[in-house]
mmCIF file of C-alpha atoms and ligand atoms in Angstrom:
data_model
loop_
_atom_site.group_PDB
_atom_site.id
_atom_site.type_symbol
_atom_site.label_atom_id
_atom_site.label_comp_id
_atom_site.label_asym_id
_atom_site.label_seq_id
_atom_site.Cartn_x
_atom_site.Cartn_y
_atom_site.Cartn_z
ATOM 1 C CA MET O 140 26.175 -26.686 -18.353
ATOM 2 C CA SER O 141 25.194 -24.675 -15.342
ATOM 3 C CA GLY O 142 22.604 -27.168 -14.009
ATOM 4 C CA LYS O 143 20.278 -24.241 -13.374
ATOM 5 C CA LYS O 144 16.634 -24.592 -14.417
ATOM 6 C CA ARG O 145 15.728 -22.609 -17.459
ATOM 7 C CA VAL O 146 12.871 -20.246 -16.551
ATOM 8 C CA ALA O 147 10.633 -18.084 -18.796
ATOM 9 C CA VAL O 148 8.996 -15.134 -17.188
ATOM 10 C CA LEU O 149 5.688 -14.084 -18.865
ATOM 11 C CA ILE O 150 4.650 -10.490 -18.513
ATOM 12 C CA SER O 151 2.157 -7.998 -19.831
ATOM 13 C CA GLY O 152 3.486 -4.651 -18.510
ATOM 14 C CA ARG O 153 5.761 -3.020 -15.948
ATOM 15 C CA GLY O 154 7.683 -6.204 -15.071
ATOM 16 C CA SER O 155 8.814 -5.324 -11.565
ATOM 17 C CA ASN O 156 8.395 -8.928 -10.429
ATOM 18 C CA MET O 157 10.305 -10.045 -13.434
ATOM 19 C CA THR O 158 13.091 -7.658 -12.392
ATOM 20 C CA ALA O 159 13.069 -9.176 -8.857
ATOM 21 C CA LEU O 160 13.481 -12.607 -10.433
ATOM 22 C CA ILE O 161 16.297 -11.436 -12.741
ATOM 23 C CA GLU O 162 18.113 -9.823 -9.813
ATOM 24 C CA ALA O 163 17.751 -12.932 -7.614
ATOM 25 C CA ALA O 164 18.946 -15.199 -10.442
ATOM 26 C CA LYS O 165 22.216 -13.317 -10.544
ATOM 27 C CA ALA O 166 23.366 -15.032 -7.368
ATOM 28 C CA ARG O 167 25.687 -17.849 -8.138
ATOM 29 C CA ASP O 168 23.806 -20.286 -5.992
ATOM 30 C CA TYR O 169 20.293 -19.384 -7.274
ATOM 31 C CA PRO O 170 18.865 -22.575 -8.883
ATOM 32 C CA CYS O 171 17.389 -20.946 -11.986
ATOM 33 C CA GLU O 172 18.405 -18.762 -14.848
ATOM 34 C CA ILE O 173 15.936 -16.407 -16.511
ATOM 35 C CA ALA O 174 16.391 -17.691 -20.067
ATOM 36 C CA LEU O 175 13.486 -15.817 -21.679
ATOM 37 C CA VAL O 176 11.022 -13.095 -21.085
ATOM 38 C CA LEU O 177 7.859 -13.270 -23.115
ATOM 39 C CA SER O 178 5.169 -10.552 -23.364
ATOM 40 C CA ASN O 179 1.766 -10.556 -25.032
ATOM 41 C CA ARG O 180 2.117 -6.762 -25.361
ATOM 42 C CA PRO O 181 4.845 -5.363 -27.539
ATOM 43 C CA ASP O 182 4.795 -2.093 -25.461
ATOM 44 C CA ALA O 183 5.411 -3.868 -22.151
ATOM 45 C CA ARG O 184 7.964 -1.859 -20.247
ATOM 46 C CA GLY O 185 9.464 -5.003 -18.870
ATOM 47 C CA LEU O 186 10.677 -6.078 -22.303
ATOM 48 C CA GLY O 187 13.182 -3.224 -22.412
ATOM 49 C CA THR O 188 14.361 -3.975 -18.882
ATOM 50 C CA ALA O 189 14.990 -7.648 -19.857
ATOM 51 C CA LYS O 190 16.856 -6.673 -22.990
ATOM 52 C CA ALA O 191 19.055 -4.241 -21.046
ATOM 53 C CA GLU O 192 19.964 -7.181 -18.862
ATOM 54 C CA GLY O 193 21.016 -9.221 -21.826
ATOM 55 C CA ILE O 194 18.049 -11.542 -21.588
ATOM 56 C CA GLU O 195 16.208 -12.821 -24.670
ATOM 57 C CA ALA O 196 12.881 -10.838 -24.735
ATOM 58 C CA VAL O 197 10.143 -11.783 -27.141
ATOM 59 C CA ALA O 198 6.853 -10.036 -27.836
ATOM 60 C CA LEU O 199 3.989 -12.071 -29.202
ATOM 61 C CA ASP O 200 1.113 -9.622 -29.663
ATOM 62 C CA HIS O 201 -2.053 -11.635 -28.922
ATOM 63 C CA LYS O 202 -4.035 -9.254 -31.166
ATOM 64 C CA GLN O 203 -2.038 -10.388 -34.202
ATOM 65 C CA PHE O 204 -3.360 -14.005 -33.789
ATOM 66 C CA SER O 205 -6.708 -15.248 -35.061
ATOM 67 C CA GLY O 206 -7.619 -16.634 -31.669
ATOM 68 C CA ARG O 207 -6.511 -17.718 -28.231
ATOM 69 C CA GLU O 208 -5.407 -21.108 -29.437
ATOM 70 C CA CYS O 209 -3.137 -19.752 -32.196
ATOM 71 C CA PHE O 210 -1.565 -17.341 -29.793
ATOM 72 C CA GLU O 211 -0.916 -20.005 -27.240
ATOM 73 C CA ARG O 212 0.517 -22.376 -29.824
ATOM 74 C CA ALA O 213 2.972 -19.620 -30.785
ATOM 75 C CA MET O 214 3.890 -19.074 -27.112
ATOM 76 C CA GLN O 215 4.380 -22.831 -26.660
ATOM 77 C CA ALA O 216 6.653 -23.081 -29.715
ATOM 78 C CA THR O 217 8.729 -20.142 -28.382
ATOM 79 C CA LEU O 218 9.023 -21.703 -24.943
ATOM 80 C CA VAL O 219 10.055 -25.083 -26.370
ATOM 81 C CA ALA O 220 12.516 -23.456 -28.759
ATOM 82 C CA HIS O 221 14.279 -21.893 -25.744
ATOM 83 C CA GLY O 222 14.491 -25.104 -23.806
ATOM 84 C CA ILE O 223 12.254 -23.737 -21.030
ATOM 85 C CA GLU O 224 11.761 -25.955 -18.033
ATOM 86 C CA LEU O 225 9.688 -23.716 -15.695
ATOM 87 C CA VAL O 226 7.288 -20.853 -16.467
ATOM 88 C CA ALA O 227 6.739 -17.958 -14.055
ATOM 89 C CA LEU O 228 3.744 -15.722 -14.748
ATOM 90 C CA ALA O 229 4.527 -12.173 -13.465
ATOM 91 C CA GLY O 230 1.680 -9.823 -14.227
ATOM 92 C CA PHE O 231 0.702 -11.817 -17.302
ATOM 93 C CA MET O 232 -2.864 -10.619 -17.891
ATOM 94 C CA ARG O 233 -4.259 -13.147 -20.407
ATOM 95 C CA LEU O 234 -6.383 -16.069 -19.355
ATOM 96 C CA LEU O 235 -4.790 -19.370 -20.384
ATOM 97 C CA THR O 236 -6.690 -22.310 -21.860
ATOM 98 C CA PRO O 237 -6.683 -25.771 -20.265
ATOM 99 C CA TRP O 238 -4.574 -26.876 -23.276
ATOM 100 C CA PHE O 239 -1.756 -24.476 -22.529
ATOM 101 C CA VAL O 240 -1.961 -24.956 -18.787
ATOM 102 C CA GLY O 241 -1.773 -28.760 -19.400
ATOM 103 C CA GLN O 242 1.512 -28.330 -21.292
ATOM 104 C CA TRP O 243 3.008 -26.873 -18.102
ATOM 105 C CA ASP O 244 1.291 -28.993 -15.488
ATOM 106 C CA GLY O 245 3.387 -28.811 -12.358
ATOM 107 C CA ARG O 246 5.839 -26.544 -14.080
ATOM 108 C CA MET O 247 4.043 -23.131 -14.126
ATOM 109 C CA ILE O 248 3.609 -20.730 -11.194
ATOM 110 C CA ASN O 249 1.920 -17.373 -10.706
ATOM 111 C CA ILE O 250 2.046 -14.522 -8.276
ATOM 112 C CA HIS O 251 -1.255 -12.982 -7.203
ATOM 113 C CA PRO O 252 -1.553 -9.704 -5.210
ATOM 114 C CA ALA O 253 -3.860 -11.116 -2.430
ATOM 115 C CA LEU O 254 -3.991 -13.836 0.140
ATOM 116 C CA LEU O 255 -5.738 -16.547 -1.910
ATOM 117 C CA PRO O 256 -8.334 -18.028 -1.829
ATOM 118 C CA SER O 257 -9.607 -14.497 -0.977
ATOM 119 C CA PHE O 258 -9.788 -11.899 -3.701
ATOM 120 C CA LYS O 259 -9.144 -13.780 -6.890
ATOM 121 C CA GLY O 260 -9.164 -11.658 -10.024
ATOM 122 C CA LEU O 261 -8.595 -7.931 -10.306
ATOM 123 C CA HIS O 262 -8.647 -4.881 -7.963
ATOM 124 C CA THR O 263 -7.546 -6.951 -5.044
ATOM 125 C CA HIS O 264 -6.248 -4.122 -2.900
ATOM 126 C CA GLU O 265 -9.461 -2.055 -3.216
ATOM 127 C CA ARG O 266 -11.543 -5.118 -2.524
ATOM 128 C CA ALA O 267 -9.439 -6.120 0.579
ATOM 129 C CA MET O 268 -9.857 -2.573 2.000
ATOM 130 C CA GLU O 269 -13.593 -2.519 1.277
ATOM 131 C CA ALA O 270 -13.923 -5.897 3.079
ATOM 132 C CA GLY O 271 -12.201 -4.354 6.102
ATOM 133 C CA CYS O 272 -9.246 -6.776 6.015
ATOM 134 C CA LYS O 273 -6.712 -6.168 8.665
ATOM 135 C CA ILE O 274 -4.153 -8.498 7.032
ATOM 136 C CA HIS O 275 -3.418 -8.571 3.231
ATOM 137 C CA GLY O 276 -0.591 -9.910 1.136
ATOM 138 C CA CYS O 277 0.345 -11.961 -1.795
ATOM 139 C CA THR O 278 0.410 -15.561 -2.953
ATOM 140 C CA VAL O 279 2.512 -17.739 -5.201
ATOM 141 C CA HIS O 280 0.616 -20.684 -6.501
ATOM 142 C CA TRP O 281 0.670 -23.407 -9.166
ATOM 143 C CA VAL O 282 -1.281 -22.530 -12.208
ATOM 144 C CA THR O 283 -4.304 -24.734 -12.944
ATOM 145 C CA PRO O 284 -7.114 -24.115 -15.487
ATOM 146 C CA GLY O 285 -9.267 -22.276 -12.869
ATOM 147 C CA MET O 286 -8.214 -18.623 -12.495
ATOM 148 C CA ASP O 287 -6.071 -17.984 -9.360
ATOM 149 C CA GLU O 288 -7.111 -21.452 -8.052
ATOM 150 C CA GLY O 289 -4.006 -23.658 -8.047
ATOM 151 C CA PRO O 290 -2.418 -25.083 -4.963
ATOM 152 C CA ILE O 291 -0.665 -22.507 -2.829
ATOM 153 C CA ILE O 292 3.129 -22.641 -2.625
ATOM 154 C CA ALA O 293 3.928 -19.547 -0.483
ATOM 155 C CA GLN O 294 2.291 -16.470 0.936
ATOM 156 C CA ALA O 295 3.569 -13.241 2.513
ATOM 157 C CA ALA O 296 1.356 -10.932 4.606
ATOM 158 C CA LEU O 297 1.314 -7.458 6.118
ATOM 159 C CA ALA O 298 -0.928 -5.453 8.389
ATOM 160 C CA VAL O 299 -3.317 -3.062 6.730
ATOM 161 C CA ARG O 300 -2.876 0.442 8.214
ATOM 162 C CA GLY O 301 -5.664 2.775 9.224
ATOM 163 C CA ASP O 302 -4.420 5.449 6.787
ATOM 164 C CA ASP O 303 -3.810 3.028 3.891
ATOM 165 C CA THR O 304 -5.260 3.786 0.484
ATOM 166 C CA PRO O 305 -5.474 1.084 -2.249
ATOM 167 C CA ASP O 306 -2.386 2.587 -3.803
ATOM 168 C CA SER O 307 -0.296 2.675 -0.597
ATOM 169 C CA LEU O 308 -1.356 -0.892 0.133
ATOM 170 C CA ALA O 309 -0.540 -1.923 -3.436
ATOM 171 C CA ALA O 310 2.924 -0.454 -3.080
ATOM 172 C CA ARG O 311 3.654 -2.256 0.164
ATOM 173 C CA VAL O 312 2.269 -5.578 -1.119
ATOM 174 C CA LEU O 313 4.454 -5.161 -4.268
ATOM 175 C CA GLY O 314 7.463 -4.896 -2.029
ATOM 176 C CA LEU O 315 6.465 -8.227 -0.480
ATOM 177 C CA GLU O 316 5.947 -9.760 -3.907
ATOM 178 C CA HIS O 317 9.483 -8.879 -4.824
ATOM 179 C CA LYS O 318 10.725 -10.902 -1.857
ATOM 180 C CA LEU O 319 8.258 -13.754 -2.030
ATOM 181 C CA TYR O 320 8.485 -14.629 -5.740
ATOM 182 C CA PRO O 321 12.281 -15.197 -5.959
ATOM 183 C CA ALA O 322 12.090 -17.345 -2.796
ATOM 184 C CA ALA O 323 9.145 -19.368 -4.064
ATOM 185 C CA LEU O 324 10.675 -19.873 -7.550
ATOM 186 C CA ALA O 325 13.930 -21.073 -6.020
ATOM 187 C CA HIS O 326 11.974 -23.461 -3.780
ATOM 188 C CA VAL O 327 9.972 -24.826 -6.771
ATOM 189 C CA ALA O 328 13.089 -25.223 -8.906
ATOM 190 C CA THR O 329 14.804 -27.162 -6.132
ATOM 191 C CA ASN O 330 12.026 -29.299 -4.819
ATOM 192 C CA GLY O 331 9.599 -29.770 -7.779
ATOM 193 C CA TYR O 332 5.875 -30.113 -7.614
ATOM 194 C CA ALA O 333 5.154 -32.514 -4.860
ATOM 195 C CA GLU O 334 7.415 -30.991 -2.193
ATOM 196 C CA ALA O 335 6.977 -27.322 -3.170
ATOM 197 C CA THR O 336 5.202 -25.931 -0.115
ATOM 198 C CA LEU O 337 7.346 -23.679 1.918
ATOM 199 C CA PRO O 338 7.487 -24.720 5.644
ATOM 200 C CA ALA O 339 5.432 -22.455 7.845
ATOM 201 C CA GLY O 340 7.485 -19.589 9.116
ATOM 202 C CA GLU O 341 9.536 -19.334 5.941
ATOM 203 C CA ALA O 342 6.582 -18.225 3.925
ATOM 204 C CA LEU O 343 5.293 -15.427 6.146
ATOM 205 C CA PHE O 344 7.054 -12.150 6.613
ATOM 206 C CA GLY O 345 6.469 -8.471 6.393
ATOM 207 C CA ILE O 346 4.252 -7.565 9.298
HETATM 208 C C1 GAR T 46 1.673 -7.687 -9.671
HETATM 209 O O1 GAR T 46 1.175 -7.035 -8.518
HETATM 210 C C2 GAR T 46 1.147 -9.045 -9.786
HETATM 211 O O2 GAR T 46 0.974 -9.739 -8.565
HETATM 212 C C3 GAR T 46 -0.186 -8.805 -10.484
HETATM 213 O O3 GAR T 46 0.111 -7.852 -11.478
HETATM 214 C C4 GAR T 46 1.184 -7.019 -10.977
HETATM 215 C C5 GAR T 46 2.227 -6.952 -12.066
HETATM 216 O O4 GAR T 46 3.254 -6.049 -11.677
HETATM 217 N N1 GAR T 46 -0.694 -9.994 -11.052
HETATM 218 C C6 GAR T 46 -1.981 -10.235 -11.145
HETATM 219 O O5 GAR T 46 -2.851 -9.504 -10.753
HETATM 220 C C7 GAR T 46 -2.354 -11.576 -11.774
HETATM 221 N N2 GAR T 46 -3.660 -11.987 -11.366
HETATM 222 P P1 GAR T 46 4.658 -6.153 -12.335
HETATM 223 O O6 GAR T 46 4.467 -6.180 -13.813
HETATM 224 O O7 GAR T 46 5.344 -4.889 -11.895
HETATM 225 O O8 GAR T 46 5.358 -7.372 -11.835
#
């Protein structure tokens, strides 16, 4: 036994944050192994990436289920069958019911491309620019039933440039996400729910 926490990464598409977690988990002293990648979309590009890395990659097409509850019960059965201890949402674009969230209370985290509690939901980079934000970034937080509402674990920030577009800002924030998420997951795996707030200074970089 490696003693590493068994993590499932849930994706819906590209999977670049998933790749960052897979890469980080290759380090011998990283406290997690990526034991499963699960997608609600069979065409998610990240599934191929995970398979190429030798990681079990499962697609559960939500459209093939009669409702949200059936879909989530299938996800739950898959997670349990793989002995998963922690769930990391990484661009997983399905709303989760309180039932599913309750199964993973204190054991499920998400990355969001904004400095929560500002800009929950979609189109965060456009909205941050429209609001005239001078600082923008990303957040890793615990998942609770309210969308993008759970307690904040870690954030990373950068300065918005005068010549930024939503796309250029998105690209730079994504670079930050790829650093923040592996650090936050390691912290959570090591410290658990109660202690999992990164000390100030460790959580902020990128300006
Ligand atoms: C990431 O920017 C992630 O923060 C965002 O989706 C993107 C997925 O990219 N998540 C959300 O908006 C969730 N509310 P990736 O598939 O390349 O990791």
